[in-house]
Every structure is written in structure tokens, then in C-alpha cells.
């Protein structure tokens, strides 16, 4: 609406006060924290992908060795391989669980950020 003197006065829509510097700063900090968290999640997910790929390859090697009946002739070697297989199996299960959790958190945070954009 024109103010006295013919100037147009710009006003914020009713119910929305202009953001203070403090509000803007807090929002920027929150965005930066969210970005950093997403970056860390992506990095860890990539690390887990590589680890799971290596562990799965080693599991395949161990399973192939254990499928050979002659493998069990040397008890020390066979028991070491069986123990390594069991350890890898546990490590893979833990890595997969962490991978799923991080992926879910990443997708949730990305969706939340899109809603705010």
C-alpha cells in the first residue's frame, strides 16, 4: 500500500515475522550439521560396501576350500579356516546391519531436507 509521499511499503505476509540474524545463523548451523552427517554416512556406507565385498570374496574362497574332502586332512589348517569363516560370517552380519541402518537414516534425512527445501 502506498505510504504518504507515494512510496510503496513492502511488508511481510501477516503472521510471518522477518527472521532475525540469530534464527538465520541457527538454521545455517543446522543445515551444516545435517550436511556433515550425510557426508559421514555416505563415507561409512562406502567403507562398509568395500569391506563386505572383500569379506564375501574371502568367504567364497574358504567355502571352496572346505568343500574339498582333502582339506580336512590337515586339522590345524582346517580348524583355522573354519574359525575364520565363522568370524567373517559374524563380521558380515554386523556390517550389513550397520549398512542398512545408515542407509535408512540417510534416506530419512534426505527426505526431510527435501521437505524443507
mmCIF file of N, CA and C in Angstrom:
data_model
loop_
_atom_site.group_PDB
_atom_site.id
_atom_site.type_symbol
_atom_site.label_atom_id
_atom_site.label_comp_id
_atom_site.label_asym_id
_atom_site.label_seq_id
_atom_site.Cartn_x
_atom_site.Cartn_y
_atom_site.Cartn_z
ATOM 1 N N UNK A 1 0.846 -1.184 0.000
ATOM 2 C CA UNK A 1 0.000 0.000 0.000
ATOM 3 C C UNK A 1 0.883 1.235 0.000
ATOM 4 N N UNK A 2 0.515 2.241 -0.794
ATOM 5 C CA UNK A 2 1.350 3.440 -0.861
ATOM 6 C C UNK A 2 1.363 4.167 0.471
ATOM 7 N N UNK A 3 2.523 4.520 0.887
ATOM 8 C CA UNK A 3 2.689 5.293 2.116
ATOM 9 C C UNK A 3 2.604 6.770 1.755
ATOM 10 N N UNK A 4 2.468 7.603 2.750
ATOM 11 C CA UNK A 4 2.439 9.045 2.442
ATOM 12 C C UNK A 4 3.674 9.418 1.624
ATOM 13 N N UNK A 5 3.501 10.195 0.595
ATOM 14 C CA UNK A 5 4.596 10.576 -0.276
ATOM 15 C C UNK A 5 4.677 9.690 -1.504
ATOM 16 N N UNK A 6 3.764 8.694 -1.660
ATOM 17 C CA UNK A 6 3.703 7.858 -2.843
ATOM 18 C C UNK A 6 4.664 6.680 -2.845
ATOM 19 N N UNK A 7 5.383 6.426 -1.746
ATOM 20 C CA UNK A 7 6.312 5.298 -1.698
ATOM 21 C C UNK A 7 5.543 4.007 -1.442
ATOM 22 N N UNK A 8 5.999 2.918 -2.019
ATOM 23 C CA UNK A 8 5.375 1.617 -1.772
ATOM 24 C C UNK A 8 6.089 0.987 -0.589
ATOM 25 N N UNK A 9 5.299 0.548 0.372
ATOM 26 C CA UNK A 9 5.870 -0.068 1.566
ATOM 27 C C UNK A 9 5.801 -1.583 1.424
ATOM 28 N N UNK A 10 6.940 -2.260 1.580
ATOM 29 C CA UNK A 10 6.978 -3.717 1.493
ATOM 30 C C UNK A 10 6.774 -4.284 2.881
ATOM 31 N N UNK A 11 5.822 -5.164 3.011
ATOM 32 C CA UNK A 11 5.567 -5.782 4.315
ATOM 33 C C UNK A 11 5.552 -7.286 4.159
ATOM 34 N N UNK A 12 5.931 -7.956 5.230
ATOM 35 C CA UNK A 12 5.895 -9.417 5.246
ATOM 36 C C UNK A 12 4.447 -9.856 5.342
ATOM 37 N N UNK A 13 4.123 -11.027 4.811
ATOM 38 C CA UNK A 13 2.752 -11.526 4.956
ATOM 39 C C UNK A 13 2.382 -11.608 6.433
ATOM 40 N N UNK A 14 1.101 -11.439 6.697
ATOM 41 C CA UNK A 14 0.645 -11.492 8.092
ATOM 42 C C UNK A 14 1.019 -12.825 8.718
ATOM 43 N N UNK A 15 1.448 -12.764 9.963
ATOM 44 C CA UNK A 15 1.776 -13.982 10.690
ATOM 45 C C UNK A 15 3.213 -14.436 10.517
ATOM 46 N N UNK A 16 3.985 -13.790 9.640
ATOM 47 C CA UNK A 16 5.382 -14.194 9.495
ATOM 48 C C UNK A 16 6.273 -12.993 9.764
ATOM 49 N N UNK A 17 6.991 -13.086 10.844
ATOM 50 C CA UNK A 17 7.925 -12.015 11.188
ATOM 51 C C UNK A 17 9.220 -12.263 10.436
ATOM 52 N N UNK A 18 9.933 -11.202 10.082
ATOM 53 C CA UNK A 18 11.216 -11.424 9.415
ATOM 54 C C UNK A 18 12.164 -12.189 10.332
ATOM 55 N N UNK A 19 12.984 -13.026 9.731
ATOM 56 C CA UNK A 19 13.909 -13.837 10.532
ATOM 57 C C UNK A 19 15.021 -12.953 11.079
ATOM 58 N N UNK A 20 15.375 -13.228 12.300
ATOM 59 C CA UNK A 20 16.476 -12.495 12.908
ATOM 60 C C UNK A 20 17.790 -13.109 12.451
ATOM 61 N N UNK A 21 18.875 -12.372 12.660
ATOM 62 C CA UNK A 21 20.198 -12.910 12.321
ATOM 63 C C UNK A 21 20.445 -14.203 13.084
ATOM 64 N N UNK A 22 20.009 -14.237 14.338
ATOM 65 C CA UNK A 22 20.205 -15.421 15.181
ATOM 66 C C UNK A 22 19.456 -16.626 14.605
ATOM 67 N N UNK A 23 18.214 -16.424 14.162
ATOM 68 C CA UNK A 23 17.441 -17.526 13.566
ATOM 69 C C UNK A 23 18.125 -18.036 12.299
ATOM 70 N N UNK A 24 18.565 -17.100 11.465
ATOM 71 C CA UNK A 24 19.243 -17.496 10.227
ATOM 72 C C UNK A 24 20.523 -18.265 10.532
ATOM 73 N N UNK A 25 21.263 -17.791 11.535
ATOM 74 C CA UNK A 25 22.514 -18.449 11.912
ATOM 75 C C UNK A 25 22.236 -19.867 12.403
ATOM 76 N N UNK A 26 21.207 -20.018 13.262
ATOM 77 C CA UNK A 26 20.857 -21.353 13.779
ATOM 78 C C UNK A 26 20.435 -22.286 12.651
ATOM 79 N N UNK A 27 19.641 -21.768 11.716
ATOM 80 C CA UNK A 27 19.207 -22.597 10.587
ATOM 81 C C UNK A 27 20.398 -23.022 9.726
ATOM 82 N N UNK A 28 21.332 -22.101 9.503
ATOM 83 C CA UNK A 28 22.526 -22.426 8.713
ATOM 84 C C UNK A 28 23.369 -23.476 9.429
ATOM 85 N N UNK A 29 23.512 -23.330 10.745
ATOM 86 C CA UNK A 29 24.274 -24.324 11.514
ATOM 87 C C UNK A 29 23.612 -25.696 11.436
ATOM 88 N N UNK A 30 22.286 -25.723 11.527
ATOM 89 C CA UNK A 30 21.555 -26.996 11.442
ATOM 90 C C UNK A 30 21.758 -27.628 10.064
ATOM 91 N N UNK A 31 21.703 -26.807 9.014
ATOM 92 C CA UNK A 31 21.936 -27.328 7.653
ATOM 93 C C UNK A 31 23.351 -27.885 7.527
ATOM 94 N N UNK A 32 24.318 -27.157 8.087
ATOM 95 C CA UNK A 32 25.714 -27.612 8.023
ATOM 96 C C UNK A 32 25.909 -28.921 8.772
ATOM 97 N N UNK A 33 25.276 -29.041 9.943
ATOM 98 C CA UNK A 33 25.375 -30.294 10.713
ATOM 99 C C UNK A 33 24.744 -31.441 9.934
ATOM 100 N N UNK A 34 23.583 -31.189 9.345
ATOM 101 C CA UNK A 34 22.894 -32.229 8.576
ATOM 102 C C UNK A 34 23.740 -32.644 7.372
ATOM 103 N N UNK A 35 24.342 -31.658 6.700
ATOM 104 C CA UNK A 35 25.195 -31.967 5.547
ATOM 105 C C UNK A 35 26.388 -32.814 5.978
ATOM 106 N N UNK A 36 27.019 -32.430 7.084
ATOM 107 C CA UNK A 36 28.180 -33.180 7.584
ATOM 108 C C UNK A 36 27.776 -34.606 7.946
ATOM 109 N N UNK A 37 26.611 -34.752 8.587
ATOM 110 C CA UNK A 37 26.140 -36.089 8.966
ATOM 111 C C UNK A 37 25.899 -36.937 7.719
ATOM 112 N N UNK A 38 25.280 -36.349 6.709
ATOM 113 C CA UNK A 38 25.030 -37.087 5.466
ATOM 114 C C UNK A 38 26.346 -37.486 4.810
ATOM 115 N N UNK A 39 27.304 -36.571 4.806
ATOM 116 C CA UNK A 39 28.606 -36.857 4.209
ATOM 117 C C UNK A 39 29.278 -38.014 4.940
ATOM 118 N N UNK A 40 29.226 -37.992 6.281
ATOM 119 C CA UNK A 40 29.816 -39.074 7.077
ATOM 120 C C UNK A 40 29.099 -40.394 6.827
ATOM 121 N N UNK A 41 27.769 -40.343 6.717
ATOM 122 C CA UNK A 41 27.002 -41.561 6.434
ATOM 123 C C UNK A 41 27.420 -42.148 5.084
ATOM 124 N N UNK A 42 27.503 -41.283 4.069
ATOM 125 C CA UNK A 42 27.882 -41.766 2.728
ATOM 126 C C UNK A 42 29.272 -42.397 2.746
ATOM 127 N N UNK A 43 30.195 -41.752 3.452
ATOM 128 C CA UNK A 43 31.569 -42.256 3.530
ATOM 129 C C UNK A 43 31.591 -43.622 4.216
ATOM 130 N N UNK A 44 30.880 -43.754 5.330
ATOM 131 C CA UNK A 44 30.860 -45.019 6.072
ATOM 132 C C UNK A 44 30.169 -46.116 5.256
ATOM 133 N N UNK A 45 29.102 -45.768 4.560
ATOM 134 C CA UNK A 45 28.401 -46.742 3.714
ATOM 135 C C UNK A 45 29.354 -47.264 2.634
ATOM 136 N N UNK A 46 30.139 -46.371 2.037
ATOM 137 C CA UNK A 46 31.113 -46.788 1.015
ATOM 138 C C UNK A 46 32.168 -47.713 1.622
ATOM 139 N N UNK A 47 32.626 -47.392 2.837
ATOM 140 C CA UNK A 47 33.609 -48.250 3.513
ATOM 141 C C UNK A 47 33.020 -49.632 3.779
ATOM 142 N N UNK A 48 31.776 -49.658 4.237
ATOM 143 C CA UNK A 48 31.115 -50.937 4.517
ATOM 144 C C UNK A 48 30.935 -51.746 3.234
ATOM 145 N N UNK A 49 30.580 -51.070 2.139
ATOM 146 C CA UNK A 49 30.446 -51.758 0.846
ATOM 147 C C UNK A 49 31.745 -52.472 0.482
ATOM 148 N N UNK A 50 32.864 -51.751 0.617
ATOM 149 C CA UNK A 50 34.168 -52.333 0.282
ATOM 150 C C UNK A 50 34.504 -53.502 1.204
ATOM 151 N N UNK A 51 34.264 -53.310 2.497
ATOM 152 C CA UNK A 51 34.551 -54.373 3.472
ATOM 153 C C UNK A 51 33.717 -55.614 3.182
ATOM 154 N N UNK A 52 32.430 -55.423 2.924
ATOM 155 C CA UNK A 52 31.555 -56.568 2.667
ATOM 156 C C UNK A 52 31.955 -57.288 1.382
ATOM 157 N N UNK A 53 32.394 -56.521 0.388
ATOM 158 C CA UNK A 53 32.842 -57.142 -0.863
ATOM 159 C C UNK A 53 34.070 -58.023 -0.614
ATOM 160 N N UNK A 54 35.042 -57.487 0.134
ATOM 161 C CA UNK A 54 36.257 -58.264 0.458
ATOM 162 C C UNK A 54 35.903 -59.494 1.293
ATOM 163 N N UNK A 55 35.071 -59.293 2.314
ATOM 164 C CA UNK A 55 34.710 -60.406 3.196
ATOM 165 C C UNK A 55 33.941 -61.489 2.449
ATOM 166 N N UNK A 56 33.043 -61.085 1.569
ATOM 167 C CA UNK A 56 32.297 -62.074 0.774
ATOM 168 C C UNK A 56 33.225 -62.860 -0.142
ATOM 169 N N UNK A 57 34.201 -62.179 -0.733
ATOM 170 C CA UNK A 57 35.167 -62.867 -1.603
ATOM 171 C C UNK A 57 35.968 -63.887 -0.796
ATOM 172 N N UNK A 58 36.404 -63.493 0.387
ATOM 173 C CA UNK A 58 37.171 -64.413 1.237
ATOM 174 C C UNK A 58 36.293 -65.583 1.685
ATOM 175 N N UNK A 59 35.033 -65.309 1.993
ATOM 176 C CA UNK A 59 34.105 -66.385 2.386
ATOM 177 C C UNK A 59 33.978 -67.406 1.261
ATOM 178 N N UNK A 60 33.884 -66.920 0.026
ATOM 179 C CA UNK A 60 33.794 -67.825 -1.125
ATOM 180 C C UNK A 60 35.034 -68.711 -1.208
ATOM 181 N N UNK A 61 36.216 -68.106 -0.994
ATOM 182 C CA UNK A 61 37.463 -68.886 -1.016
ATOM 183 C C UNK A 61 37.435 -69.968 0.061
ATOM 184 N N UNK A 62 37.033 -69.577 1.260
ATOM 185 C CA UNK A 62 37.001 -70.536 2.372
ATOM 186 C C UNK A 62 36.000 -71.655 2.110
ATOM 187 N N UNK A 63 34.835 -71.302 1.594
ATOM 188 C CA UNK A 63 33.821 -72.322 1.296
ATOM 189 C C UNK A 63 34.320 -73.293 0.228
ATOM 190 N N UNK A 64 35.020 -72.766 -0.772
ATOM 191 C CA UNK A 64 35.576 -73.641 -1.815
ATOM 192 C C UNK A 64 36.611 -74.589 -1.209
ATOM 193 N N UNK A 65 37.456 -74.057 -0.314
ATOM 194 C CA UNK A 65 38.456 -74.905 0.348
ATOM 195 C C UNK A 65 37.773 -75.978 1.198
ATOM 196 N N UNK A 66 36.740 -75.585 1.938
ATOM 197 C CA UNK A 66 36.065 -76.520 2.844
ATOM 198 C C UNK A 66 35.249 -77.564 2.090
ATOM 199 N N UNK A 67 34.931 -77.282 0.837
ATOM 200 C CA UNK A 67 34.174 -78.247 0.035
ATOM 201 C C UNK A 67 35.052 -79.407 -0.431
ATOM 202 N N UNK A 68 36.360 -79.224 -0.363
ATOM 203 C CA UNK A 68 37.303 -80.260 -0.787
ATOM 204 C C UNK A 68 37.526 -81.238 0.371
ATOM 205 N N UNK A 69 37.201 -82.536 0.187
ATOM 206 C CA UNK A 69 37.364 -83.512 1.278
ATOM 207 C C UNK A 69 38.803 -83.595 1.798
ATOM 208 N N UNK A 70 39.788 -83.376 0.934
ATOM 209 C CA UNK A 70 41.193 -83.432 1.365
ATOM 210 C C UNK A 70 41.553 -82.293 2.314
ATOM 211 N N UNK A 71 40.755 -81.254 2.304
ATOM 212 C CA UNK A 71 41.016 -80.079 3.136
ATOM 213 C C UNK A 71 41.083 -80.448 4.619
ATOM 214 N N UNK A 72 40.278 -81.402 5.033
ATOM 215 C CA UNK A 72 40.164 -81.738 6.455
ATOM 216 C C UNK A 72 41.281 -82.652 6.956
ATOM 217 N N UNK A 73 42.174 -83.082 6.049
ATOM 218 C CA UNK A 73 43.302 -83.932 6.444
ATOM 219 C C UNK A 73 44.202 -83.175 7.414
ATOM 220 N N UNK A 74 44.484 -81.913 7.114
ATOM 221 C CA UNK A 74 45.303 -81.078 7.988
ATOM 222 C C UNK A 74 44.369 -80.380 8.980
ATOM 223 N N UNK A 75 44.305 -80.926 10.203
ATOM 224 C CA UNK A 75 43.346 -80.414 11.189
ATOM 225 C C UNK A 75 43.607 -78.970 11.590
ATOM 226 N N UNK A 76 44.889 -78.598 11.717
ATOM 227 C CA UNK A 76 45.199 -77.221 12.112
ATOM 228 C C UNK A 76 44.697 -76.225 11.068
ATOM 229 N N UNK A 77 45.023 -76.492 9.818
ATOM 230 C CA UNK A 77 44.615 -75.592 8.736
ATOM 231 C C UNK A 77 43.101 -75.550 8.603
ATOM 232 N N UNK A 78 42.467 -76.711 8.698
ATOM 233 C CA UNK A 78 41.016 -76.737 8.533
ATOM 234 C C UNK A 78 40.316 -76.035 9.694
ATOM 235 N N UNK A 79 40.808 -76.235 10.924
ATOM 236 C CA UNK A 79 40.153 -75.571 12.059
ATOM 237 C C UNK A 79 40.374 -74.057 12.003
ATOM 238 N N UNK A 80 41.548 -73.619 11.512
ATOM 239 C CA UNK A 80 41.789 -72.179 11.338
ATOM 240 C C UNK A 80 40.824 -71.593 10.309
ATOM 241 N N UNK A 81 40.645 -72.299 9.210
ATOM 242 C CA UNK A 81 39.748 -71.824 8.153
ATOM 243 C C UNK A 81 38.302 -71.791 8.637
ATOM 244 N N UNK A 82 37.909 -72.802 9.398
ATOM 245 C CA UNK A 82 36.542 -72.847 9.929
ATOM 246 C C UNK A 82 36.328 -71.685 10.903
ATOM 247 N N UNK A 83 37.332 -71.409 11.739
ATOM 248 C CA UNK A 83 37.239 -70.291 12.682
ATOM 249 C C UNK A 83 37.180 -68.958 11.934
ATOM 250 N N UNK A 84 37.998 -68.818 10.901
ATOM 251 C CA UNK A 84 37.982 -67.583 10.099
ATOM 252 C C UNK A 84 36.626 -67.407 9.424
ATOM 253 N N UNK A 85 36.080 -68.504 8.914
ATOM 254 C CA UNK A 85 34.767 -68.464 8.266
ATOM 255 C C UNK A 85 33.699 -67.981 9.254
ATOM 256 N N UNK A 86 33.731 -68.520 10.472
ATOM 257 C CA UNK A 86 32.749 -68.122 11.490
ATOM 258 C C UNK A 86 32.906 -66.642 11.847
ATOM 259 N N UNK A 87 34.152 -66.196 11.979
ATOM 260 C CA UNK A 87 34.426 -64.791 12.311
ATOM 261 C C UNK A 87 33.939 -63.865 11.190
ATOM 262 N N UNK A 88 34.226 -64.251 9.940
ATOM 263 C CA UNK A 88 33.781 -63.454 8.796
ATOM 264 C C UNK A 88 32.259 -63.379 8.725
ATOM 265 N N UNK A 89 31.626 -64.495 9.026
ATOM 266 C CA UNK A 89 30.162 -64.551 8.994
ATOM 267 C C UNK A 89 29.570 -63.542 9.984
ATOM 268 N N UNK A 90 30.142 -63.498 11.197
ATOM 269 C CA UNK A 90 29.681 -62.541 12.210
ATOM 270 C C UNK A 90 29.960 -61.107 11.769
ATOM 271 N N UNK A 91 31.169 -60.873 11.246
ATOM 272 C CA UNK A 91 31.546 -59.521 10.830
ATOM 273 C C UNK A 91 30.659 -59.036 9.688
ATOM 274 N N UNK A 92 30.346 -59.933 8.762
ATOM 275 C CA UNK A 92 29.459 -59.574 7.653
ATOM 276 C C UNK A 92 28.059 -59.227 8.147
ATOM 277 N N UNK A 93 27.558 -60.001 9.083
ATOM 278 C CA UNK A 93 26.225 -59.731 9.628
ATOM 279 C C UNK A 93 26.190 -58.357 10.297
ATOM 280 N N UNK A 94 27.227 -58.034 11.067
ATOM 281 C CA UNK A 94 27.297 -56.733 11.743
ATOM 282 C C UNK A 94 27.421 -55.600 10.722
ATOM 283 N N UNK A 95 28.246 -55.801 9.694
ATOM 284 C CA UNK A 95 28.434 -54.778 8.659
ATOM 285 C C UNK A 95 27.135 -54.540 7.895
ATOM 286 N N UNK A 96 26.428 -55.615 7.573
ATOM 287 C CA UNK A 96 25.157 -55.480 6.855
ATOM 288 C C UNK A 96 24.133 -54.731 7.698
ATOM 289 N N UNK A 97 24.084 -55.042 8.986
ATOM 290 C CA UNK A 97 23.142 -54.362 9.874
ATOM 291 C C UNK A 97 23.453 -52.866 9.941
ATOM 292 N N UNK A 98 24.744 -52.533 10.098
ATOM 293 C CA UNK A 98 25.143 -51.122 10.141
ATOM 294 C C UNK A 98 24.832 -50.442 8.810
ATOM 295 N N UNK A 99 25.096 -51.142 7.702
ATOM 296 C CA UNK A 99 24.836 -50.593 6.371
ATOM 297 C C UNK A 99 23.356 -50.254 6.209
ATOM 298 N N UNK A 100 22.478 -51.189 6.601
ATOM 299 C CA UNK A 100 21.038 -50.942 6.479
ATOM 300 C C UNK A 100 20.597 -49.772 7.353
ATOM 301 N N UNK A 101 21.106 -49.705 8.582
ATOM 302 C CA UNK A 101 20.750 -48.614 9.492
ATOM 303 C C UNK A 101 21.185 -47.273 8.914
ATOM 304 N N UNK A 102 22.432 -47.187 8.470
ATOM 305 C CA UNK A 102 22.953 -45.929 7.920
ATOM 306 C C UNK A 102 22.210 -45.521 6.654
ATOM 307 N N UNK A 103 21.912 -46.489 5.801
ATOM 308 C CA UNK A 103 21.197 -46.200 4.559
ATOM 309 C C UNK A 103 19.804 -45.662 4.865
ATOM 310 N N UNK A 104 19.138 -46.276 5.830
ATOM 311 C CA UNK A 104 17.805 -45.822 6.224
ATOM 312 C C UNK A 104 17.861 -44.404 6.796
ATOM 313 N N UNK A 105 18.843 -44.140 7.670
ATOM 314 C CA UNK A 105 18.998 -42.804 8.250
ATOM 315 C C UNK A 105 19.299 -41.775 7.165
ATOM 316 N N UNK A 106 20.140 -42.150 6.210
ATOM 317 C CA UNK A 106 20.499 -41.254 5.114
ATOM 318 C C UNK A 106 19.264 -40.907 4.287
ATOM 319 N N UNK A 107 18.478 -41.915 3.934
ATOM 320 C CA UNK A 107 17.271 -41.683 3.135
ATOM 321 C C UNK A 107 16.269 -40.820 3.893
ATOM 322 N N UNK A 108 16.118 -41.060 5.195
ATOM 323 C CA UNK A 108 15.198 -40.273 6.018
ATOM 324 C C UNK A 108 15.635 -38.815 6.062
ATOM 325 N N UNK A 109 16.921 -38.583 6.288
ATOM 326 C CA UNK A 109 17.446 -37.215 6.371
ATOM 327 C C UNK A 109 17.332 -36.504 5.028
ATOM 328 N N UNK A 110 17.599 -37.215 3.937
ATOM 329 C CA UNK A 110 17.483 -36.595 2.611
ATOM 330 C C UNK A 110 16.034 -36.214 2.324
ATOM 331 N N UNK A 111 15.096 -37.066 2.703
ATOM 332 C CA UNK A 111 13.677 -36.767 2.503
ATOM 333 C C UNK A 111 13.269 -35.561 3.347
ATOM 334 N N UNK A 112 13.776 -35.504 4.586
ATOM 335 C CA UNK A 112 13.459 -34.386 5.476
ATOM 336 C C UNK A 112 13.986 -33.078 4.895
ATOM 337 N N UNK A 113 15.196 -33.119 4.355
ATOM 338 C CA UNK A 113 15.781 -31.913 3.768
ATOM 339 C C UNK A 113 15.002 -31.471 2.532
ATOM 340 N N UNK A 114 14.519 -32.426 1.753
ATOM 341 C CA UNK A 114 13.742 -32.075 0.559
ATOM 342 C C UNK A 114 12.428 -31.416 0.953
ATOM 343 N N UNK A 115 11.828 -31.892 2.047
ATOM 344 C CA UNK A 115 10.578 -31.293 2.520
ATOM 345 C C UNK A 115 10.795 -29.848 2.934
ATOM 346 N N UNK A 116 11.965 -29.564 3.488
ATOM 347 C CA UNK A 116 12.253 -28.216 3.961
ATOM 348 C C UNK A 116 12.657 -27.281 2.829
ATOM 349 N N UNK A 117 13.074 -27.849 1.713
ATOM 350 C CA UNK A 117 13.566 -27.009 0.605
ATOM 351 C C UNK A 117 12.424 -26.309 -0.109
#
